[in-house]
Coordinates of C-alpha atoms in Angstrom, one line a residue:
Chain A
M1 CA -28.8 35.6 10.8
S2 CA -29.5 39.1 9.5
T3 CA -28.1 40.7 12.7
T4 CA -24.8 38.8 12.3
N5 CA -24.6 40.1 8.8
Q6 CA -25.1 43.6 10.0
H7 CA -22.4 43.1 12.6
A8 CA -20.0 41.8 9.9
S9 CA -20.8 44.7 7.6
G10 CA -19.5 47.4 9.9
E11 CA -21.2 48.2 13.2
E12 CA -18.5 46.6 15.2
S13 CA -14.9 47.7 15.1
P14 CA -12.2 45.6 13.5
D15 CA -11.0 44.6 16.9
E16 CA -14.5 43.4 18.0
H17 CA -14.8 41.6 14.7
E18 CA -11.5 39.8 15.3
T19 CA -12.5 38.8 18.8
A20 CA -15.8 37.4 17.6
L21 CA -14.0 35.4 14.9
A22 CA -11.4 34.2 17.4
A23 CA -14.2 32.9 19.7
V24 CA -15.7 30.9 16.8
E25 CA -12.3 29.6 16.0
A26 CA -11.7 28.5 19.5
R27 CA -15.0 26.8 19.7
V28 CA -14.4 24.9 16.4
Q29 CA -10.9 23.9 17.5
A30 CA -12.1 22.7 20.9
G31 CA -14.7 20.6 19.1
L32 CA -12.0 19.0 17.0
R33 CA -9.8 18.2 20.1
K34 CA -12.8 16.7 21.8
R35 CA -13.6 14.5 18.8
T36 CA -10.0 13.3 18.4
A37 CA -9.7 12.5 22.1
R38 CA -12.9 10.5 22.0
A39 CA -11.8 8.7 18.8
R40 CA -8.5 7.8 20.5
R41 CA -10.2 6.5 23.6
A42 CA -12.6 4.5 21.4
A43 CA -9.7 3.1 19.3
L44 CA -8.1 1.7 22.5
G45 CA -11.1 1.1 24.6
Y46 CA -13.4 -0.8 22.3
P47 CA -11.0 -3.6 21.4
I48 CA -10.1 -4.0 25.1
L49 CA -13.8 -4.2 25.9
V50 CA -14.4 -6.8 23.2
V51 CA -11.5 -8.9 24.5
V52 CA -12.7 -8.7 28.0
V53 CA -16.2 -9.7 27.1
I54 CA -15.1 -12.6 25.0
G55 CA -12.7 -13.7 27.7
L56 CA -15.4 -13.6 30.4
L57 CA -17.8 -15.5 28.1
W58 CA -15.1 -18.1 27.4
E59 CA -14.1 -18.4 31.0
Y60 CA -17.6 -18.9 32.4
G61 CA -19.0 -20.6 29.3
T62 CA -16.5 -23.4 29.4
R63 CA -17.1 -23.8 33.2
A64 CA -20.8 -23.7 33.0
A65 CA -21.0 -26.1 30.0
G66 CA -18.4 -28.4 31.7
V67 CA -16.1 -28.5 28.7
P68 CA -13.0 -30.5 29.7
P69 CA -9.8 -28.3 29.7
F70 CA -8.0 -30.6 27.2
I71 CA -10.7 -29.6 24.7
L72 CA -11.0 -25.9 25.4
P73 CA -9.2 -24.6 28.5
P74 CA -10.6 -21.4 30.1
P75 CA -8.4 -18.3 29.8
S76 CA -7.4 -18.5 33.4
L77 CA -5.8 -22.0 32.8
I78 CA -4.0 -20.7 29.7
A79 CA -2.6 -17.8 31.8
Q80 CA -1.4 -20.2 34.4
S81 CA 0.3 -22.3 31.8
L82 CA 1.9 -19.2 30.3
A83 CA 3.3 -18.3 33.7
A84 CA 4.4 -21.8 34.5
H85 CA 6.2 -22.4 31.2
W86 CA 7.6 -18.9 30.8
G87 CA 11.2 -20.1 30.5
L88 CA 10.3 -22.9 28.1
L89 CA 8.4 -20.5 25.8
L90 CA 11.1 -17.9 25.9
N91 CA 13.9 -20.4 25.0
N92 CA 11.9 -22.0 22.2
G93 CA 10.6 -18.7 21.1
W94 CA 14.2 -17.5 20.6
A95 CA 15.0 -20.6 18.5
T96 CA 11.9 -19.9 16.3
L97 CA 12.8 -16.3 16.0
V98 CA 16.3 -17.1 14.8
E99 CA 14.8 -19.4 12.1
I100 CA 12.3 -16.8 11.0
L101 CA 14.8 -14.0 10.8
L102 CA 17.3 -16.1 8.9
G103 CA 14.6 -17.3 6.5
F104 CA 13.2 -13.8 6.0
G105 CA 16.6 -12.2 5.6
L106 CA 17.6 -14.8 3.0
S107 CA 14.3 -14.2 1.1
V108 CA 15.1 -10.4 1.0
V109 CA 18.8 -10.9 0.1
V110 CA 17.8 -13.4 -2.7
G111 CA 14.4 -12.0 -3.7
V112 CA 15.2 -8.3 -4.3
P113 CA 18.3 -8.9 -6.5
L114 CA 16.4 -11.7 -8.3
A115 CA 13.6 -9.2 -9.1
M116 CA 16.1 -6.7 -10.3
A117 CA 17.7 -9.3 -12.6
L118 CA 14.2 -10.3 -13.8
F119 CA 13.6 -6.6 -14.6
L120 CA 16.9 -5.7 -16.2
W121 CA 17.3 -8.9 -18.2
P122 CA 14.2 -9.7 -20.3
A123 CA 15.6 -13.0 -21.6
F124 CA 16.2 -14.2 -18.1
S125 CA 12.8 -13.0 -17.1
R126 CA 11.1 -14.9 -19.9
S127 CA 12.8 -18.1 -19.0
V128 CA 12.7 -17.9 -15.2
Y129 CA 9.5 -16.1 -14.5
P130 CA 7.1 -19.0 -15.6
L131 CA 9.2 -21.4 -13.5
L132 CA 9.1 -19.1 -10.5
V133 CA 5.3 -18.8 -10.7
S134 CA 4.7 -22.5 -11.2
S135 CA 7.0 -23.3 -8.3
Q136 CA 4.5 -21.4 -6.1
A137 CA 1.9 -24.0 -7.0
V138 CA 4.0 -26.6 -5.2
P139 CA 2.8 -26.8 -1.6
K140 CA 5.9 -26.0 0.4
V141 CA 4.5 -27.8 3.4
A142 CA 4.5 -31.0 1.4
V143 CA 8.2 -30.5 0.5
A144 CA 9.1 -30.0 4.1
P145 CA 9.7 -33.7 4.9
L146 CA 12.0 -33.9 1.9
F147 CA 14.1 -31.1 3.4
V148 CA 14.4 -33.1 6.6
V149 CA 15.7 -36.0 4.5
W150 CA 18.3 -33.7 2.8
F151 CA 19.3 -31.4 5.6
G152 CA 18.5 -33.2 8.8
F153 CA 16.8 -32.0 11.9
G154 CA 18.9 -28.8 12.5
L155 CA 18.4 -25.2 11.8
L156 CA 18.9 -25.3 8.0
P157 CA 15.7 -27.0 6.9
K158 CA 13.5 -24.6 8.9
V159 CA 15.3 -21.6 7.5
L160 CA 15.0 -23.0 4.0
I161 CA 11.2 -23.6 4.4
A162 CA 10.7 -20.1 5.9
F163 CA 12.7 -18.7 3.0
L164 CA 10.8 -20.6 0.3
I165 CA 7.5 -19.4 1.6
A166 CA 8.5 -15.8 2.2
F167 CA 10.5 -15.1 -0.8
F168 CA 7.8 -15.2 -3.5
P169 CA 5.9 -12.0 -2.4
I170 CA 9.2 -10.2 -2.2
V171 CA 10.2 -11.1 -5.7
I172 CA 6.8 -10.4 -7.1
N173 CA 6.3 -7.1 -5.3
T174 CA 9.8 -5.8 -6.2
A175 CA 9.3 -6.8 -9.8
V176 CA 5.9 -5.1 -9.9
G177 CA 7.3 -2.0 -8.2
L178 CA 10.1 -1.7 -10.6
E179 CA 7.8 -2.2 -13.6
S180 CA 5.0 0.2 -12.5
I181 CA 6.8 3.5 -12.7
E182 CA 5.3 6.5 -14.3
R183 CA 6.4 6.5 -18.0
E184 CA 7.2 10.2 -17.9
K185 CA 9.8 9.7 -15.1
I186 CA 11.8 7.6 -17.5
L187 CA 11.3 10.0 -20.4
L188 CA 12.5 12.8 -18.2
A189 CA 15.6 10.8 -17.1
R190 CA 16.4 10.2 -20.7
S191 CA 16.0 13.9 -21.6
M192 CA 18.4 14.7 -18.8
G193 CA 21.0 12.3 -20.2
L194 CA 20.8 10.2 -17.0
S195 CA 22.6 6.9 -17.5
A196 CA 20.7 3.6 -17.4
L197 CA 22.4 2.8 -14.1
D198 CA 21.6 6.1 -12.5
T199 CA 18.0 6.0 -13.8
F200 CA 17.7 2.6 -12.1
F201 CA 19.2 3.6 -8.8
K202 CA 18.1 7.2 -8.5
I203 CA 14.6 6.9 -9.9
R204 CA 13.3 3.4 -10.5
L205 CA 14.4 1.7 -7.3
P206 CA 13.3 4.4 -4.9
S207 CA 9.9 4.6 -6.7
A208 CA 9.5 0.9 -6.1
L209 CA 10.4 1.0 -2.4
P210 CA 6.9 1.3 -1.0
T211 CA 5.8 -1.7 -3.0
V212 CA 8.9 -3.7 -2.0
F213 CA 8.0 -3.0 1.7
G214 CA 4.5 -4.2 1.0
G215 CA 6.0 -7.5 -0.1
M216 CA 8.2 -7.7 2.9
K217 CA 5.2 -7.3 5.3
I218 CA 3.5 -10.2 3.6
A219 CA 6.8 -12.1 3.7
I220 CA 7.5 -11.7 7.4
T221 CA 4.1 -13.2 8.3
L222 CA 4.7 -16.1 5.9
A223 CA 8.2 -16.7 7.3
V224 CA 6.6 -17.4 10.7
V225 CA 4.4 -20.1 9.1
G226 CA 7.4 -21.5 7.3
A227 CA 9.5 -21.8 10.5
V228 CA 6.7 -23.5 12.4
V229 CA 6.0 -26.0 9.6
G230 CA 9.7 -26.8 9.6
E231 CA 9.6 -27.5 13.3
F232 CA 6.4 -29.6 13.0
V233 CA 8.1 -31.8 10.4
G234 CA 11.3 -32.5 12.3
G235 CA 12.7 -30.6 15.2
E236 CA 13.8 -30.7 18.8
E237 CA 13.2 -27.1 19.6
G238 CA 11.2 -24.1 18.7
L239 CA 7.6 -23.0 19.4
G240 CA 6.4 -25.4 16.7
Y241 CA 8.0 -28.3 18.6
V242 CA 6.4 -27.0 21.9
L243 CA 3.0 -27.1 20.2
L244 CA 3.6 -30.6 18.9
T245 CA 4.7 -32.0 22.3
A246 CA 1.9 -30.2 24.1
N247 CA -0.5 -31.8 21.6
G248 CA 1.1 -35.2 22.2
S249 CA 0.6 -34.9 26.0
M250 CA -2.9 -33.4 25.7
D251 CA -1.6 -30.3 27.4
T252 CA -4.1 -28.0 25.7
P253 CA -3.4 -25.0 27.9
L254 CA 0.3 -25.1 26.9
L255 CA -0.9 -25.5 23.3
F256 CA -2.7 -22.2 23.6
A257 CA 0.2 -20.6 25.4
G258 CA 2.4 -21.6 22.5
V259 CA 0.0 -20.1 20.0
I260 CA 0.0 -16.8 22.0
A261 CA 3.8 -16.8 22.1
L262 CA 3.9 -17.3 18.3
T263 CA 1.4 -14.5 17.8
V264 CA 3.6 -12.2 19.9
V265 CA 6.6 -13.1 17.8
G266 CA 4.7 -12.6 14.6
V267 CA 3.3 -9.2 15.5
A268 CA 6.6 -8.0 16.9
L269 CA 8.4 -8.9 13.6
Y270 CA 5.6 -7.2 11.5
L271 CA 6.0 -4.0 13.5
L272 CA 9.8 -4.3 13.1
V273 CA 9.4 -4.4 9.3
E274 CA 7.0 -1.4 9.5
L275 CA 9.6 0.4 11.5
A276 CA 12.2 -0.3 8.8
E277 CA 9.7 1.0 6.3
R278 CA 9.3 4.2 8.3
L279 CA 13.1 4.7 8.4
A280 CA 13.5 4.0 4.6
I281 CA 10.5 6.1 3.5
P282 CA 10.2 8.9 6.1
H283 CA 7.0 10.5 4.8
A284 CA 3.8 8.9 5.7
A285 CA 2.1 10.4 2.6
L286 CA 4.6 8.5 0.4
R287 CA 4.0 5.2 2.2
Q288 CA 0.2 5.7 1.9
Q289 CA 0.3 6.5 -1.7
A290 CA 1.8 3.1 -2.5
R291 CA -0.7 1.1 -0.5
G292 CA -2.6 0.3 -3.6
G293 CA 0.6 -1.3 -5.0
D294 CA 0.6 -4.2 -2.6
T295 CA 0.0 -7.4 -4.4
A296 CA -0.1 -11.1 -3.5
Chain B
M1 CA 5.0 39.6 -33.3
Q2 CA 5.3 40.5 -36.9
M3 CA 8.3 42.6 -36.2
A4 CA 10.1 39.5 -34.8
A5 CA 12.8 39.6 -37.4
A6 CA 13.3 43.3 -37.0
M7 CA 13.7 42.9 -33.2
A8 CA 16.5 40.4 -33.6
P9 CA 19.3 42.7 -32.5
S10 CA 17.6 43.5 -29.3
G11 CA 17.3 39.9 -28.3
Q12 CA 14.3 37.8 -28.4
V13 CA 13.6 36.1 -31.8
T14 CA 16.3 35.7 -34.4
D15 CA 16.0 34.4 -38.0
E16 CA 18.1 31.3 -37.1
V17 CA 16.1 28.2 -37.3
L18 CA 16.6 26.1 -34.2
I19 CA 14.1 23.3 -34.6
D20 CA 13.3 22.0 -38.1
I21 CA 10.6 19.4 -38.4
D22 CA 10.6 18.0 -41.9
R23 CA 7.7 15.9 -43.2
V24 CA 7.3 13.9 -40.0
T25 CA 4.9 11.1 -40.3
Q26 CA 3.9 8.8 -37.4
V27 CA 2.0 5.6 -37.9
Y28 CA 1.2 3.1 -35.1
A29 CA 0.8 -0.5 -35.9
S30 CA -2.2 -2.1 -34.1
A31 CA -4.2 -5.3 -34.3
G32 CA -7.1 -3.5 -35.9
G33 CA -4.8 -2.0 -38.7
A34 CA -2.3 0.8 -38.8
V35 CA -3.3 4.1 -37.1
R36 CA -2.1 7.3 -38.7
A37 CA -1.2 9.8 -36.0
L38 CA 0.8 12.4 -37.9
D39 CA 0.7 13.1 -41.6
R40 CA 3.8 14.8 -43.1
V41 CA 4.0 17.6 -40.5
S42 CA 6.6 20.2 -41.3
M43 CA 7.3 23.3 -39.2
Q44 CA 10.2 25.3 -38.0
A45 CA 10.9 27.2 -34.8
R46 CA 13.4 30.1 -34.7
R47 CA 15.8 30.5 -31.8
G48 CA 14.0 32.3 -29.0
E49 CA 10.5 31.9 -30.5
F50 CA 7.4 30.9 -28.5
I51 CA 5.3 28.5 -30.5
S52 CA 2.1 26.9 -29.4
I53 CA 0.7 23.8 -31.0
V54 CA -3.1 23.7 -30.7
G55 CA -5.3 20.9 -31.7
P56 CA -8.1 18.5 -30.6
S57 CA -7.3 15.5 -28.4
G58 CA -5.7 12.7 -30.4
C59 CA -4.4 14.9 -33.2
G60 CA -0.8 13.8 -32.4
K61 CA 0.4 17.1 -31.0
S62 CA 2.0 15.3 -28.0
T63 CA 3.4 12.7 -30.3
L64 CA 5.0 15.5 -32.3
M65 CA 6.6 16.9 -29.2
M66 CA 8.0 13.5 -28.2
I67 CA 9.4 13.1 -31.7
A68 CA 11.0 16.6 -31.5
A69 CA 12.5 15.6 -28.2
G70 CA 14.0 12.5 -29.7
L71 CA 12.1 10.4 -27.2
L72 CA 10.0 8.7 -29.9
P73 CA 11.4 7.8 -33.3
A74 CA 9.3 9.1 -36.2
S75 CA 8.0 6.5 -38.7
D76 CA 9.1 8.8 -41.5
G77 CA 10.7 12.3 -41.9
T78 CA 13.4 14.0 -39.9
V79 CA 13.8 16.4 -37.1
R80 CA 16.9 18.6 -37.0
V81 CA 17.9 20.8 -34.1
G82 CA 20.6 23.3 -34.7
G83 CA 21.3 21.5 -38.0
R84 CA 21.9 18.1 -36.4
V85 CA 19.5 15.2 -37.1
V86 CA 17.8 14.0 -34.0
D87 CA 18.0 10.3 -33.8
R88 CA 18.3 9.7 -30.1
P89 CA 16.8 11.4 -27.0
Q90 CA 17.9 15.1 -27.1
T91 CA 19.5 16.3 -23.9
D92 CA 19.9 19.9 -24.9
L93 CA 16.4 20.8 -23.7
G94 CA 14.0 21.0 -20.8
I95 CA 10.7 19.1 -20.8
V96 CA 7.5 19.8 -18.8
F97 CA 4.7 17.2 -18.9
Q98 CA 1.1 17.6 -18.0
S99 CA 1.8 15.9 -14.6
P100 CA 4.8 17.4 -12.7
V101 CA 6.7 14.1 -12.6
L102 CA 8.5 15.0 -9.4
L103 CA 10.4 12.5 -7.3
E104 CA 8.2 12.2 -4.2
W105 CA 11.2 11.6 -1.9
R106 CA 13.1 14.7 -2.9
T107 CA 12.3 18.3 -1.8
A108 CA 11.4 21.0 -4.3
L109 CA 15.0 22.1 -4.5
E110 CA 16.4 18.5 -4.7
N111 CA 14.0 17.9 -7.6
V112 CA 15.2 20.8 -9.5
M113 CA 18.8 19.8 -8.7
L114 CA 18.3 16.3 -10.2
Q115 CA 18.7 18.0 -13.6
A116 CA 22.0 19.4 -12.5
E117 CA 23.2 16.1 -10.9
A118 CA 22.3 14.2 -14.1
R119 CA 24.4 16.6 -16.1
R120 CA 27.2 16.9 -13.5
L121 CA 26.9 20.7 -13.4
P122 CA 28.9 22.4 -10.7
A123 CA 26.7 22.0 -7.6
A124 CA 27.1 25.5 -6.0
D125 CA 26.3 27.4 -9.2
A126 CA 23.4 25.1 -10.1
E127 CA 21.9 25.5 -6.6
R128 CA 22.1 29.2 -6.8
R129 CA 20.3 29.2 -10.1
A130 CA 17.8 26.6 -8.9
R131 CA 17.0 28.8 -5.9
S132 CA 16.6 31.9 -8.0
L133 CA 14.3 30.1 -10.5
L134 CA 12.2 28.9 -7.6
A135 CA 12.0 32.4 -6.3
A136 CA 11.1 33.7 -9.7
V137 CA 8.0 31.5 -9.8
G138 CA 7.0 32.4 -6.2
L139 CA 8.4 29.4 -4.4
A140 CA 10.9 31.2 -2.2
G141 CA 10.6 29.5 1.2
F142 CA 9.2 26.3 -0.3
E143 CA 12.7 24.9 -1.3
H144 CA 12.7 22.2 1.3
K145 CA 9.1 21.1 1.0
Y146 CA 8.3 17.7 -0.4
P147 CA 5.9 17.4 -3.4
H148 CA 3.1 16.1 -1.3
E149 CA 3.3 19.3 0.8
L150 CA 2.8 21.5 -2.3
S151 CA -0.3 22.3 -4.3
G152 CA -0.7 21.2 -7.8
G153 CA 0.2 24.6 -9.2
M154 CA 3.3 24.7 -7.0
R155 CA 4.4 21.3 -8.1
Q156 CA 4.1 22.2 -11.8
R157 CA 6.2 25.3 -11.0
V158 CA 8.9 23.1 -9.6
S159 CA 8.8 21.0 -12.7
I160 CA 9.2 24.2 -14.8
C161 CA 12.3 25.2 -12.8
R162 CA 13.7 21.7 -13.2
A163 CA 13.3 22.1 -17.0
L164 CA 15.2 25.4 -17.0
V165 CA 17.9 25.0 -14.4
H166 CA 20.6 24.1 -17.0
T167 CA 19.6 27.0 -19.2
P168 CA 18.5 24.9 -22.2
P169 CA 18.0 26.5 -25.6
Q170 CA 14.7 24.7 -26.0
L171 CA 11.8 24.2 -23.6
L172 CA 9.2 21.6 -24.6
M173 CA 5.9 21.7 -22.8
D174 CA 3.1 19.1 -23.2
E175 CA -0.1 20.6 -21.9
P176 CA 1.7 21.7 -18.7
F177 CA -1.3 23.6 -17.2
G178 CA -4.0 21.1 -18.3
A179 CA -4.6 19.7 -14.8
L180 CA -4.7 23.1 -13.0
D181 CA -7.6 25.3 -12.0
A182 CA -8.4 28.5 -14.0
L183 CA -6.8 31.0 -11.7
T184 CA -3.6 29.0 -11.2
R185 CA -3.4 28.6 -14.9
D186 CA -3.6 32.3 -15.4
Q187 CA -0.8 32.9 -12.9
L188 CA 1.4 30.2 -14.4
V189 CA 0.9 31.6 -17.9
L190 CA 2.1 35.0 -16.6
D191 CA 5.0 33.4 -14.8
L192 CA 6.0 31.4 -17.9
Q193 CA 5.9 34.6 -20.0
E194 CA 8.2 36.3 -17.6
L195 CA 10.6 33.3 -17.5
W196 CA 10.6 33.2 -21.3
Q197 CA 11.4 36.9 -21.6
S198 CA 14.4 36.6 -19.3
E199 CA 15.7 33.3 -20.5
R200 CA 15.0 33.7 -24.2
M201 CA 14.7 30.0 -24.9
T202 CA 12.7 28.5 -27.8
V203 CA 9.4 27.2 -26.5
L204 CA 7.2 24.5 -28.1
F205 CA 4.0 24.6 -26.1
V206 CA 1.4 22.0 -26.7
T207 CA -2.0 22.9 -25.5
H208 CA -5.8 22.4 -25.8
S209 CA -6.4 25.9 -24.6
I210 CA -6.9 28.5 -27.4
A211 CA -6.7 31.3 -24.8
E212 CA -3.3 30.1 -23.5
A213 CA -1.9 29.7 -26.9
V214 CA -2.9 33.2 -28.0
F215 CA -1.7 34.8 -24.8
L216 CA 1.7 33.2 -24.9
S217 CA 2.7 32.7 -28.5
D218 CA 4.6 34.4 -31.2
R219 CA 3.1 31.9 -33.6
I220 CA 0.3 29.3 -33.2
I221 CA 0.3 26.1 -35.2
V222 CA -3.2 24.7 -35.5
M223 CA -3.6 21.0 -36.2
T224 CA -6.4 19.0 -37.7
P225 CA -8.0 16.0 -36.0
R226 CA -6.3 12.7 -36.5
P227 CA -4.3 12.1 -38.6
G228 CA -2.7 15.4 -37.5
R229 CA -1.7 17.8 -40.2
I230 CA -0.8 21.4 -39.8
A231 CA -3.8 23.4 -40.9
R232 CA -2.9 27.0 -40.1
E233 CA 0.0 29.0 -38.8
I234 CA -1.1 32.2 -37.1
V235 CA 1.2 35.0 -36.0
V236 CA 0.0 36.7 -32.9
D237 CA 0.6 40.4 -33.3
L238 CA 0.4 41.6 -29.7
P239 CA 3.1 43.5 -27.9
R240 CA 5.2 42.1 -25.1
P241 CA 4.9 41.7 -22.3
R242 CA 1.3 40.7 -22.6
T243 CA -1.1 41.6 -19.9
L244 CA -4.3 39.9 -18.8
A245 CA -6.2 43.0 -20.1
M246 CA -5.0 42.1 -23.6
R247 CA -7.3 39.2 -23.6
D248 CA -10.1 41.7 -24.3
S249 CA -8.2 43.3 -27.3
A250 CA -9.4 43.1 -30.8
V251 CA -6.3 41.2 -31.9
F252 CA -6.7 38.6 -29.2
H253 CA -10.4 38.1 -30.2
A254 CA -9.5 37.9 -33.9
V255 CA -7.0 35.1 -33.4
S256 CA -9.2 33.2 -30.9
R257 CA -12.0 33.5 -33.4
E258 CA -10.0 32.3 -36.3
I259 CA -8.9 29.1 -34.4
T260 CA -12.4 28.5 -33.0
D261 CA -14.0 28.9 -36.5
F262 CA -11.5 26.4 -37.8
F263 CA -12.4 23.9 -35.2
L264 CA -16.1 24.5 -35.9
E265 CA -15.4 23.9 -39.6
Q266 CA -13.6 20.7 -38.8
G267 CA -16.3 19.4 -36.6
V268 CA -14.0 19.5 -33.5
L269 CA -16.5 21.9 -32.0
R270 CA -20.2 21.7 -32.6
E271 CA -22.6 24.4 -31.6
R272 CA -25.7 22.2 -31.7
A273 CA -25.5 18.7 -30.2
A274 CA -26.7 16.3 -32.9
G275 CA -29.7 14.2 -32.1
L276 CA -30.5 15.8 -28.7
S277 CA -34.1 16.5 -28.3
R278 CA -36.3 17.7 -25.5

């Protein structure tokens, strides 16, 4: 240690000093690169490893224990079913996707303006908000048959159920986002003589965006549930309908294949909302900072 | 600056009263009974004067600033600015809060320009001025950085530029350096003095820091603990521009001492912790 100190204090030339320092720098940087590479491999590798291990246990476990395929089919059978019913899943997946997107879209188009109205109009908020919250206590799944009675077996009841389930987190998150702005930002706007309208659109709404997107991410997963429930209750197409018919004919491998297809749809849509968030709020740091604002 | 009045022709402080706070009282209603925050506070600030308001936490100094800005109605008493009674948010000023209050989705320059947009100032002129203000506080080259890419001190500098871009006659600052580290504070205090000397606005500077108040002010207003009353007004007789070395001068020490002694007397500061035994 003492020799290094002596070196630093002057026996070596500035050039030598710089070279020595650069060597240390290179070593530290290389360490960082190695650690990030390892972390990246682990992030991808470990989950794959876990899936493979579970898959193998499942495959040979069910065979060894003699579990009949209609109770728990081994993964190989599910994969065969996926391959065999590829077209069926694709067609019905498309139907479900349309229901989800319409339901989710409707919940955004209705939910965000409703939250704005709740915020801007206190009397409206006081009268509607309690109703809104208590309406959430109504189990939507239980209302679904009623929708079939009213709207038949077509697209509409599914879209409405998806909408009904998805729209609540959007309203609540938007309202919370609009409400929870730093007080100083509003004081500042007033001292600038910014109009109420400009304050809302230039300051309050953009401040709320991360929280609004938090609500949308919850909403999109709920919209999937809503659409499937709608198909369960009364439908002739969609992945929910596939699940139901597979269940009726004891085709458990197809049941699993349907669940996998639904999961793919759900994850893809979630990633799509995340992409929209990235486009609307370009800076990761800003998205991060609002994570705590997610409610519901 | 005792020769403030005499200096008037050359620029900085004039005799003209710009801000006139007249027996302002603030009382908050609360479930546990009314809370007195300010008790008949009267003070005046002349055009171009730098005034600090020093007092313990909760003495109502921030409240006083809010009332002066018209952002909070006083329970009693009046504030006049340039002779006009303030009964709504004043727009003829710049405000700096303890936190920089920047819009996270706007760059440094865009944050400063918000002020110009709100006032519909000609964009090209305003941008030129915004850039020169940013440069004056050492942020040249950082115009297009977002707040999260800037340090705390840099963010507060942006907020000061935003408060000055429309050349307001008054600058109200509420503990603007309270959240910064000691070195950054020193630098910002120096920067602020320079801005003030070139802009010549009236400054109301609310602070906890006796040293900051003495360094920056023409006059220091010392407030009592709650309910806030004005206890002293101290003129700081140090030449301008002030240098860091002046913090070791006799005048600086005398003024700091006077304020510290007052706080000791009031029990705001205690030299021996009561009831602490080894």
